[in-house]
Amino acid sequence: MQLLLDDAGIEYDYVQMETALPPLLFLHGALGVRGQFDALRKHFPERSQIALDFPSHGESHVTHGAINGERLARAVLALLDALQIEKVDIIGHSMGGYAALVLAHLAPARVNSIVNLGTKFYWSEEAIDKTSKELDGDQLRARSPRHYEALAALHPASGVDQTLRLTQGLITDFARWQLSEEMVRATKVPILLSAGDRDNLVPMAEIVKLFDALESKLNAVAILPSTPHPLQHLPLDCFELIVRRFWVAAVRKTLA
């Protein structure tokens, strides 16, 4: 299915179930696509589910303009409005988790909870510069032609070169604006901060730092053993258990 916006076309899947629980929204990372969640989605069969390709990713296209964290969040908000969905639980991987936090900042009443997996929150000048260089299309093609071709297959709507260029701009935009700890704390949305102990993008120390800064009994931290950053390495059974326990605990603490 497709949602047409003024500046983009958003491809998405929406599976509805008979349940009183809010839909479960899956947000992929930079250079990812919604299909990467297919295996994980099978672990939550009782939930209504939404998965989308962000603008310039996968089967979603961009007609004009740059992308940044706010634009990704507003695209999600537009989709929720179009589907007449008031509130969602979110599972976001990497940049998808950051977009979830921006969405909670913009519209906290629309977010029931957030599960972040491998989401980098603190973007220093060094991190911006390093990640931006890694997204240079010409350098990527020369460094790893096989990886470049794999990305080309994943992003047919905008083309891999435009996807890389726009994603590079998304990263460099962190030098202009990024979320603060106070912005996230003010949302009062329950957040599970999770990452693998072998994640080369998100050090465990950053996860703990953000958890301590948020100062909320509604939040939790989970470190996944022997798990690197890419979503395909996620231990699905273990992650499902952690997420479900977080949801139960968040409801209990909210009612306490």
Short mmCIF file of N, CA, C and O in Angstrom, two decimals, residues 1-132:
data_model
loop_
_atom_site.label_atom_id
_atom_site.label_comp_id
_atom_site.label_asym_id
_atom_site.label_seq_id
_atom_site.Cartn_x
_atom_site.Cartn_y
_atom_site.Cartn_z
N MET A 1 0.84 -1.19 0.00
CA MET A 1 0.00 0.00 0.00
C MET A 1 0.88 1.24 0.00
O MET A 1 2.00 1.21 0.46
N GLN A 2 0.33 2.34 -0.52
CA GLN A 2 1.11 3.56 -0.63
C GLN A 2 0.33 4.76 -0.12
O GLN A 2 -0.86 4.90 -0.37
N LEU A 3 1.04 5.62 0.63
CA LEU A 3 0.50 6.90 1.06
C LEU A 3 1.26 7.98 0.31
O LEU A 3 2.49 8.06 0.37
N LEU A 4 0.54 8.82 -0.43
CA LEU A 4 1.16 9.90 -1.18
C LEU A 4 1.15 11.18 -0.36
O LEU A 4 0.09 11.67 0.05
N LEU A 5 2.33 11.72 -0.11
CA LEU A 5 2.49 12.99 0.57
C LEU A 5 2.89 14.05 -0.45
O LEU A 5 3.13 13.74 -1.62
N ASP A 6 2.98 15.31 -0.03
CA ASP A 6 3.36 16.36 -0.96
C ASP A 6 4.76 16.15 -1.52
O ASP A 6 5.05 16.53 -2.65
N ASP A 7 5.64 15.55 -0.70
CA ASP A 7 7.04 15.44 -1.10
C ASP A 7 7.56 14.01 -1.14
O ASP A 7 8.76 13.79 -1.29
N ALA A 8 6.67 13.03 -0.99
CA ALA A 8 7.13 11.64 -0.95
C ALA A 8 5.97 10.68 -1.15
O ALA A 8 4.80 11.03 -0.96
N GLY A 9 6.32 9.46 -1.51
CA GLY A 9 5.36 8.37 -1.55
C GLY A 9 5.83 7.30 -0.59
O GLY A 9 6.95 6.80 -0.72
N ILE A 10 5.01 6.94 0.40
CA ILE A 10 5.40 6.02 1.46
C ILE A 10 4.74 4.67 1.23
O ILE A 10 3.51 4.56 1.23
N GLU A 11 5.55 3.64 1.05
CA GLU A 11 5.05 2.27 0.94
C GLU A 11 4.99 1.66 2.33
O GLU A 11 5.93 1.80 3.12
N TYR A 12 3.89 0.96 2.62
CA TYR A 12 3.73 0.40 3.95
C TYR A 12 2.86 -0.85 3.92
O TYR A 12 2.12 -1.11 2.95
N ASP A 13 2.96 -1.65 4.98
CA ASP A 13 2.10 -2.79 5.22
C ASP A 13 1.31 -2.52 6.48
O ASP A 13 1.86 -1.99 7.46
N TYR A 14 0.04 -2.91 6.48
CA TYR A 14 -0.79 -2.75 7.67
C TYR A 14 -1.63 -4.01 7.84
O TYR A 14 -2.48 -4.31 7.01
N VAL A 15 -1.36 -4.74 8.91
CA VAL A 15 -2.09 -5.95 9.23
C VAL A 15 -2.91 -5.69 10.47
O VAL A 15 -2.38 -5.36 11.53
N GLN A 16 -4.22 -5.84 10.35
CA GLN A 16 -5.12 -5.56 11.47
C GLN A 16 -5.58 -6.85 12.14
O GLN A 16 -5.92 -7.83 11.48
N MET A 17 -5.58 -6.84 13.47
CA MET A 17 -6.04 -7.97 14.28
C MET A 17 -7.12 -7.48 15.23
O MET A 17 -7.19 -6.30 15.56
N GLU A 18 -7.95 -8.42 15.67
CA GLU A 18 -8.98 -8.09 16.65
C GLU A 18 -8.32 -8.04 18.04
O GLU A 18 -8.11 -9.06 18.68
N THR A 19 -7.98 -6.86 18.47
CA THR A 19 -7.32 -6.67 19.75
C THR A 19 -7.55 -5.26 20.25
O THR A 19 -7.69 -4.32 19.45
N ALA A 20 -7.56 -5.11 21.57
CA ALA A 20 -7.69 -3.78 22.17
C ALA A 20 -6.34 -3.08 22.28
O ALA A 20 -6.28 -1.89 22.61
N LEU A 21 -5.27 -3.80 22.02
CA LEU A 21 -3.93 -3.22 22.12
C LEU A 21 -3.66 -2.30 20.94
O LEU A 21 -4.15 -2.53 19.83
N PRO A 22 -2.85 -1.27 21.14
CA PRO A 22 -2.51 -0.40 20.02
C PRO A 22 -1.66 -1.16 19.00
O PRO A 22 -0.98 -2.13 19.34
N PRO A 23 -1.68 -0.73 17.75
CA PRO A 23 -0.84 -1.39 16.74
C PRO A 23 0.64 -1.31 17.09
O PRO A 23 1.09 -0.40 17.80
N LEU A 24 1.37 -2.27 16.58
CA LEU A 24 2.82 -2.32 16.75
C LEU A 24 3.46 -1.78 15.48
O LEU A 24 3.23 -2.31 14.38
N LEU A 25 4.24 -0.72 15.61
CA LEU A 25 4.85 -0.04 14.47
C LEU A 25 6.34 -0.37 14.42
O LEU A 25 7.05 -0.19 15.40
N PHE A 26 6.79 -0.84 13.26
CA PHE A 26 8.20 -1.20 13.07
C PHE A 26 8.88 -0.15 12.20
O PHE A 26 8.43 0.13 11.08
N LEU A 27 9.98 0.41 12.70
CA LEU A 27 10.73 1.44 11.98
C LEU A 27 12.16 0.98 11.74
O LEU A 27 12.92 0.76 12.68
N HIS A 28 12.52 0.85 10.48
CA HIS A 28 13.84 0.33 10.11
C HIS A 28 14.92 1.39 10.22
O HIS A 28 14.65 2.59 10.39
N GLY A 29 16.16 0.95 10.10
CA GLY A 29 17.29 1.85 10.22
C GLY A 29 17.68 2.49 8.90
O GLY A 29 17.09 2.23 7.84
N ALA A 30 18.71 3.35 8.95
CA ALA A 30 19.23 3.98 7.75
C ALA A 30 19.73 2.90 6.78
O ALA A 30 20.42 1.96 7.19
N LEU A 31 19.34 3.03 5.52
CA LEU A 31 19.65 2.08 4.45
C LEU A 31 18.92 0.75 4.61
O LEU A 31 19.19 -0.20 3.89
N GLY A 32 17.99 0.69 5.57
CA GLY A 32 17.20 -0.52 5.75
C GLY A 32 15.88 -0.43 5.01
O GLY A 32 15.56 0.57 4.35
N VAL A 33 15.08 -1.50 5.11
CA VAL A 33 13.76 -1.54 4.51
C VAL A 33 12.82 -2.28 5.46
O VAL A 33 13.26 -3.01 6.35
N ARG A 34 11.53 -2.14 5.23
CA ARG A 34 10.54 -2.72 6.14
C ARG A 34 10.59 -4.24 6.15
O ARG A 34 10.29 -4.87 7.16
N GLY A 35 10.98 -4.84 5.04
CA GLY A 35 11.02 -6.29 4.96
C GLY A 35 12.03 -6.93 5.90
O GLY A 35 11.93 -8.13 6.19
N GLN A 36 12.98 -6.16 6.39
CA GLN A 36 13.97 -6.70 7.32
C GLN A 36 13.36 -7.07 8.66
O GLN A 36 13.99 -7.76 9.46
N PHE A 37 12.13 -6.62 8.90
CA PHE A 37 11.43 -6.97 10.14
C PHE A 37 10.54 -8.21 9.99
O PHE A 37 9.88 -8.59 10.96
N ASP A 38 10.51 -8.82 8.84
CA ASP A 38 9.55 -9.92 8.60
C ASP A 38 9.68 -11.03 9.63
O ASP A 38 8.68 -11.52 10.17
N ALA A 39 10.90 -11.44 9.92
CA ALA A 39 11.09 -12.54 10.87
C ALA A 39 10.66 -12.13 12.28
O ALA A 39 10.02 -12.91 13.00
N LEU A 40 11.00 -10.91 12.69
CA LEU A 40 10.63 -10.44 14.02
C LEU A 40 9.12 -10.27 14.14
O LEU A 40 8.54 -10.59 15.19
N ARG A 41 8.48 -9.82 13.10
CA ARG A 41 7.04 -9.59 13.15
C ARG A 41 6.26 -10.88 13.45
O ARG A 41 5.19 -10.84 14.07
N LYS A 42 6.80 -12.00 13.04
CA LYS A 42 6.13 -13.28 13.29
C LYS A 42 6.09 -13.63 14.78
O LYS A 42 5.31 -14.49 15.18
N HIS A 43 6.89 -12.97 15.58
CA HIS A 43 6.92 -13.23 17.02
C HIS A 43 5.82 -12.47 17.77
O HIS A 43 5.66 -12.67 18.98
N PHE A 44 5.07 -11.63 17.06
CA PHE A 44 3.99 -10.88 17.70
C PHE A 44 2.70 -11.03 16.89
O PHE A 44 2.11 -10.03 16.45
N PRO A 45 2.24 -12.26 16.68
CA PRO A 45 1.13 -12.50 15.76
C PRO A 45 -0.21 -11.96 16.25
O PRO A 45 -1.13 -11.78 15.46
N GLU A 46 -0.31 -11.72 17.56
CA GLU A 46 -1.58 -11.25 18.12
C GLU A 46 -1.78 -9.75 17.93
O GLU A 46 -2.88 -9.23 18.19
N ARG A 47 -0.75 -9.04 17.47
CA ARG A 47 -0.82 -7.58 17.39
C ARG A 47 -1.12 -7.10 15.97
O ARG A 47 -0.63 -7.66 14.99
N SER A 48 -1.90 -6.05 15.87
CA SER A 48 -1.97 -5.31 14.61
C SER A 48 -0.59 -4.72 14.36
O SER A 48 0.09 -4.28 15.29
N GLN A 49 -0.17 -4.70 13.09
CA GLN A 49 1.21 -4.31 12.79
C GLN A 49 1.27 -3.36 11.60
O GLN A 49 0.54 -3.52 10.61
N ILE A 50 2.18 -2.40 11.73
CA ILE A 50 2.46 -1.46 10.63
C ILE A 50 3.97 -1.48 10.39
O ILE A 50 4.75 -1.41 11.34
N ALA A 51 4.35 -1.58 9.14
CA ALA A 51 5.76 -1.46 8.77
C ALA A 51 5.83 -0.62 7.50
O ALA A 51 5.01 -0.80 6.59
N LEU A 52 6.76 0.30 7.45
CA LEU A 52 6.87 1.19 6.30
C LEU A 52 8.31 1.32 5.85
O LEU A 52 9.24 1.05 6.63
N ASP A 53 8.47 1.72 4.60
CA ASP A 53 9.78 2.15 4.11
C ASP A 53 9.86 3.66 4.28
O ASP A 53 8.98 4.40 3.79
N PHE A 54 10.88 4.13 4.97
CA PHE A 54 11.06 5.57 5.14
C PHE A 54 11.25 6.25 3.77
O PHE A 54 11.65 5.60 2.80
N PRO A 55 11.00 7.56 3.68
CA PRO A 55 11.25 8.28 2.43
C PRO A 55 12.67 8.03 1.91
O PRO A 55 13.63 8.04 2.67
N SER A 56 12.75 7.76 0.61
CA SER A 56 14.00 7.47 -0.13
C SER A 56 14.56 6.09 0.16
O SER A 56 15.63 5.75 -0.32
N HIS A 57 13.83 5.25 0.91
CA HIS A 57 14.28 3.90 1.22
C HIS A 57 13.33 2.87 0.61
O HIS A 57 12.12 3.09 0.53
N GLY A 58 13.89 1.75 0.20
CA GLY A 58 13.08 0.66 -0.30
C GLY A 58 12.19 1.07 -1.45
O GLY A 58 12.66 1.59 -2.48
N GLU A 59 10.89 0.89 -1.27
CA GLU A 59 9.91 1.22 -2.31
C GLU A 59 9.29 2.60 -2.14
O GLU A 59 8.39 2.98 -2.88
N SER A 60 9.76 3.35 -1.14
CA SER A 60 9.28 4.72 -0.93
C SER A 60 10.19 5.70 -1.66
O SER A 60 11.41 5.55 -1.65
N HIS A 61 9.58 6.72 -2.25
CA HIS A 61 10.38 7.69 -3.00
C HIS A 61 10.24 9.08 -2.40
O HIS A 61 9.35 9.35 -1.58
N VAL A 62 11.13 9.96 -2.81
CA VAL A 62 11.10 11.36 -2.41
C VAL A 62 11.06 12.20 -3.67
O VAL A 62 11.84 11.97 -4.60
N THR A 63 10.14 13.15 -3.72
CA THR A 63 10.05 14.00 -4.91
C THR A 63 10.99 15.19 -4.83
O THR A 63 11.50 15.65 -5.86
N HIS A 64 11.21 15.70 -3.63
CA HIS A 64 12.13 16.83 -3.49
C HIS A 64 12.51 16.99 -2.02
O HIS A 64 11.85 16.47 -1.13
N GLY A 65 13.60 17.73 -1.81
CA GLY A 65 14.01 18.06 -0.44
C GLY A 65 14.92 17.03 0.19
O GLY A 65 15.08 15.91 -0.31
N ALA A 66 15.52 17.43 1.31
CA ALA A 66 16.40 16.56 2.08
C ALA A 66 15.57 15.77 3.09
O ALA A 66 14.37 15.98 3.24
N ILE A 67 16.22 14.82 3.76
CA ILE A 67 15.56 14.11 4.85
C ILE A 67 16.38 14.32 6.12
O ILE A 67 17.60 14.50 6.09
N ASN A 68 15.68 14.31 7.24
CA ASN A 68 16.32 14.37 8.54
C ASN A 68 15.42 13.67 9.53
O ASN A 68 14.36 13.13 9.17
N GLY A 69 15.81 13.66 10.80
CA GLY A 69 15.04 12.94 11.80
C GLY A 69 13.61 13.43 11.90
O GLY A 69 12.67 12.64 12.03
N GLU A 70 13.42 14.74 11.82
CA GLU A 70 12.08 15.29 11.93
C GLU A 70 11.22 14.91 10.73
O GLU A 70 10.03 14.58 10.88
N ARG A 71 11.81 14.92 9.54
CA ARG A 71 11.02 14.57 8.36
C ARG A 71 10.59 13.10 8.42
O ARG A 71 9.46 12.77 8.03
N LEU A 72 11.46 12.23 8.89
CA LEU A 72 11.08 10.83 9.03
C LEU A 72 9.93 10.69 10.02
O LEU A 72 8.96 9.97 9.77
N ALA A 73 10.02 11.39 11.15
CA ALA A 73 8.98 11.31 12.17
C ALA A 73 7.66 11.86 11.65
O ALA A 73 6.59 11.30 11.91
N ARG A 74 7.71 12.94 10.89
CA ARG A 74 6.48 13.53 10.37
C ARG A 74 5.85 12.65 9.29
O ARG A 74 4.62 12.64 9.13
N ALA A 75 6.67 11.90 8.56
CA ALA A 75 6.12 10.95 7.60
C ALA A 75 5.35 9.85 8.32
O ALA A 75 4.28 9.42 7.88
N VAL A 76 5.90 9.39 9.45
CA VAL A 76 5.21 8.38 10.26
C VAL A 76 3.91 8.95 10.81
O VAL A 76 2.86 8.29 10.78
N LEU A 77 3.97 10.17 11.30
CA LEU A 77 2.77 10.81 11.85
C LEU A 77 1.69 10.97 10.78
O LEU A 77 0.50 10.74 11.05
N ALA A 78 2.08 11.30 9.56
CA ALA A 78 1.12 11.43 8.47
C ALA A 78 0.47 10.08 8.16
O ALA A 78 -0.73 10.01 7.87
N LEU A 79 1.25 9.01 8.24
CA LEU A 79 0.70 7.68 8.00
C LEU A 79 -0.29 7.30 9.09
O LEU A 79 -1.37 6.76 8.80
N LEU A 80 0.05 7.57 10.34
CA LEU A 80 -0.87 7.27 11.44
C LEU A 80 -2.17 8.06 11.28
O LEU A 80 -3.26 7.53 11.53
N ASP A 81 -2.06 9.31 10.86
CA ASP A 81 -3.25 10.12 10.63
C ASP A 81 -4.10 9.51 9.51
O ASP A 81 -5.33 9.43 9.63
N ALA A 82 -3.45 9.11 8.43
CA ALA A 82 -4.18 8.55 7.29
C ALA A 82 -4.89 7.26 7.67
O ALA A 82 -5.99 6.98 7.16
N LEU A 83 -4.28 6.48 8.55
CA LEU A 83 -4.87 5.21 8.98
C LEU A 83 -5.81 5.39 10.17
O LEU A 83 -6.39 4.42 10.64
N GLN A 84 -5.92 6.63 10.64
CA GLN A 84 -6.77 6.96 11.79
C GLN A 84 -6.38 6.14 13.03
O GLN A 84 -7.23 5.60 13.73
N ILE A 85 -5.09 6.09 13.28
CA ILE A 85 -4.55 5.38 14.44
C ILE A 85 -4.10 6.42 15.47
O ILE A 85 -3.28 7.29 15.17
N GLU A 86 -4.64 6.31 16.66
CA GLU A 86 -4.37 7.31 17.68
C GLU A 86 -3.04 7.09 18.39
O GLU A 86 -2.35 8.05 18.75
N LYS A 87 -2.67 5.82 18.60
CA LYS A 87 -1.49 5.55 19.43
C LYS A 87 -0.86 4.23 18.98
O LYS A 87 -1.57 3.31 18.55
N VAL A 88 0.47 4.14 19.10
CA VAL A 88 1.19 2.93 18.70
C VAL A 88 2.27 2.58 19.73
O VAL A 88 2.76 3.45 20.45
N ASP A 89 2.61 1.29 19.78
CA ASP A 89 3.86 0.84 20.39
C ASP A 89 4.86 0.74 19.24
O ASP A 89 4.53 0.26 18.15
N ILE A 90 6.09 1.16 19.47
CA ILE A 90 7.09 1.22 18.40
C ILE A 90 8.28 0.32 18.72
O ILE A 90 8.77 0.31 19.85
N ILE A 91 8.73 -0.41 17.72
CA ILE A 91 10.03 -1.07 17.75
C ILE A 91 10.86 -0.45 16.64
O ILE A 91 10.50 -0.55 15.46
N GLY A 92 11.94 0.22 17.01
CA GLY A 92 12.76 0.92 16.03
C GLY A 92 14.19 0.45 16.06
O GLY A 92 14.81 0.38 17.13
N HIS A 93 14.72 0.11 14.90
CA HIS A 93 16.12 -0.31 14.80
C HIS A 93 16.98 0.85 14.32
O HIS A 93 16.65 1.51 13.33
N SER A 94 18.05 1.12 15.03
CA SER A 94 19.04 2.12 14.63
C SER A 94 18.37 3.47 14.38
O SER A 94 17.75 4.04 15.28
N MET A 95 18.45 4.00 13.16
CA MET A 95 17.85 5.30 12.89
C MET A 95 16.33 5.30 13.06
O MET A 95 15.72 6.32 13.37
N GLY A 96 15.71 4.14 12.90
CA GLY A 96 14.28 4.04 13.15
C GLY A 96 13.94 4.30 14.60
O GLY A 96 12.89 4.89 14.91
N GLY A 97 14.83 3.89 15.49
CA GLY A 97 14.63 4.19 16.91
C GLY A 97 14.77 5.67 17.19
O GLY A 97 14.05 6.23 18.03
N TYR A 98 15.69 6.33 16.48
CA TYR A 98 15.84 7.78 16.66
C TYR A 98 14.59 8.50 16.16
O TYR A 98 14.09 9.42 16.81
N ALA A 99 14.07 8.08 15.01
CA ALA A 99 12.85 8.67 14.48
C ALA A 99 11.69 8.48 15.46
O ALA A 99 10.83 9.35 15.59
N ALA A 100 11.66 7.32 16.14
CA ALA A 100 10.62 7.08 17.15
C ALA A 100 10.72 8.09 18.29
O ALA A 100 9.70 8.59 18.78
N LEU A 101 11.93 8.39 18.73
CA LEU A 101 12.12 9.38 19.79
C LEU A 101 11.71 10.77 19.33
O LEU A 101 11.12 11.54 20.09
N VAL A 102 12.01 11.10 18.07
CA VAL A 102 11.58 12.40 17.53
C VAL A 102 10.06 12.46 17.46
O VAL A 102 9.44 13.48 17.80
N LEU A 103 9.43 11.36 17.04
CA LEU A 103 7.97 11.31 17.00
C LEU A 103 7.38 11.53 18.39
O LEU A 103 6.41 12.28 18.55
N ALA A 104 7.97 10.89 19.39
CA ALA A 104 7.49 11.08 20.77
C ALA A 104 7.68 12.52 21.21
O ALA A 104 6.86 13.05 21.97
N HIS A 105 8.75 13.15 20.77
CA HIS A 105 8.98 14.57 21.09
C HIS A 105 7.93 15.46 20.44
O HIS A 105 7.41 16.40 21.06
N LEU A 106 7.57 15.16 19.19
CA LEU A 106 6.61 15.97 18.46
C LEU A 106 5.17 15.71 18.89
O LEU A 106 4.36 16.64 18.95
N ALA A 107 4.86 14.45 19.18
CA ALA A 107 3.48 14.07 19.49
C ALA A 107 3.46 12.95 20.52
O ALA A 107 3.15 11.81 20.21
N PRO A 108 3.80 13.26 21.78
CA PRO A 108 3.93 12.21 22.80
C PRO A 108 2.64 11.43 23.04
O PRO A 108 2.69 10.25 23.41
N ALA A 109 1.49 12.05 22.80
CA ALA A 109 0.22 11.35 23.03
C ALA A 109 -0.01 10.23 22.02
O ALA A 109 -0.87 9.37 22.25
N ARG A 110 0.76 10.23 20.92
CA ARG A 110 0.56 9.20 19.89
C ARG A 110 1.44 7.98 20.12
O ARG A 110 1.32 6.99 19.37
N VAL A 111 2.32 8.03 21.11
CA VAL A 111 3.28 6.95 21.33
C VAL A 111 3.04 6.30 22.68
O VAL A 111 3.17 6.96 23.72
N ASN A 112 2.69 5.03 22.68
CA ASN A 112 2.43 4.30 23.92
C ASN A 112 3.73 3.83 24.57
O ASN A 112 3.88 3.90 25.80
N SER A 113 4.66 3.35 23.76
CA SER A 113 5.98 2.92 24.25
C SER A 113 6.93 2.84 23.08
O SER A 113 6.51 2.77 21.92
N ILE A 114 8.22 2.83 23.40
CA ILE A 114 9.26 2.71 22.37
C ILE A 114 10.25 1.65 22.79
O ILE A 114 10.75 1.66 23.93
N VAL A 115 10.55 0.73 21.88
CA VAL A 115 11.65 -0.21 22.05
C VAL A 115 12.71 0.17 21.03
O VAL A 115 12.49 0.06 19.82
N ASN A 116 13.84 0.65 21.51
CA ASN A 116 14.94 1.02 20.63
C ASN A 116 15.98 -0.09 20.61
O ASN A 116 16.37 -0.61 21.66
N LEU A 117 16.42 -0.43 19.41
CA LEU A 117 17.44 -1.46 19.22
C LEU A 117 18.61 -0.87 18.45
O LEU A 117 18.45 -0.48 17.29
N GLY A 118 19.76 -0.78 19.08
CA GLY A 118 20.95 -0.29 18.39
C GLY A 118 20.79 1.14 17.89
O GLY A 118 21.24 1.45 16.78
N THR A 119 20.17 2.00 18.68
CA THR A 119 19.94 3.39 18.27
C THR A 119 21.01 4.30 18.85
O THR A 119 21.15 4.40 20.07
N LYS A 120 21.73 4.98 17.98
CA LYS A 120 22.75 5.92 18.43
C LYS A 120 22.08 7.25 18.74
O LYS A 120 21.45 7.86 17.86
N PHE A 121 22.23 7.72 19.96
CA PHE A 121 21.58 8.96 20.40
C PHE A 121 22.54 10.14 20.38
O PHE A 121 22.16 11.25 20.01
N TYR A 122 23.77 9.92 20.78
CA TYR A 122 24.75 11.00 20.88
C TYR A 122 25.59 11.07 19.60
O TYR A 122 26.37 10.15 19.31
N TRP A 123 25.42 12.17 18.86
CA TRP A 123 26.14 12.33 17.59
C TRP A 123 27.17 13.45 17.72
O TRP A 123 26.85 14.62 17.58
N SER A 124 28.39 13.05 17.98
CA SER A 124 29.49 14.00 18.08
C SER A 124 29.96 14.38 16.66
O SER A 124 29.58 13.74 15.67
N GLU A 125 30.76 15.42 16.58
CA GLU A 125 31.32 15.81 15.28
C GLU A 125 32.11 14.66 14.66
O GLU A 125 32.04 14.43 13.45
N GLU A 126 32.84 13.95 15.48
CA GLU A 126 33.63 12.82 14.98
C GLU A 126 32.72 11.71 14.43
O GLU A 126 32.99 11.16 13.35
N ALA A 127 31.65 11.40 15.16
CA ALA A 127 30.73 10.34 14.71
C ALA A 127 30.02 10.75 13.42
O ALA A 127 29.82 9.94 12.52
N ILE A 128 29.62 12.03 13.33
CA ILE A 128 28.97 12.53 12.12
C ILE A 128 29.90 12.41 10.93
O ILE A 128 29.52 11.93 9.86
N ASP A 129 31.14 12.85 11.10
CA ASP A 129 32.11 12.83 10.01
C ASP A 129 32.41 11.39 9.58
O ASP A 129 32.42 11.10 8.37
N LYS A 130 32.62 10.50 10.52
CA LYS A 130 32.95 9.11 10.19
C LYS A 130 31.81 8.42 9.45
O LYS A 130 32.01 7.79 8.41
N THR A 131 30.59 8.57 9.97
CA THR A 131 29.44 7.90 9.36
C THR A 131 29.12 8.49 8.00
O THR A 131 28.77 7.77 7.06
N SER A 132 29.24 9.81 7.88
CA SER A 132 28.98 10.46 6.60
C SER A 132 29.91 9.97 5.51
O SER A 132 29.49 9.70 4.37
#
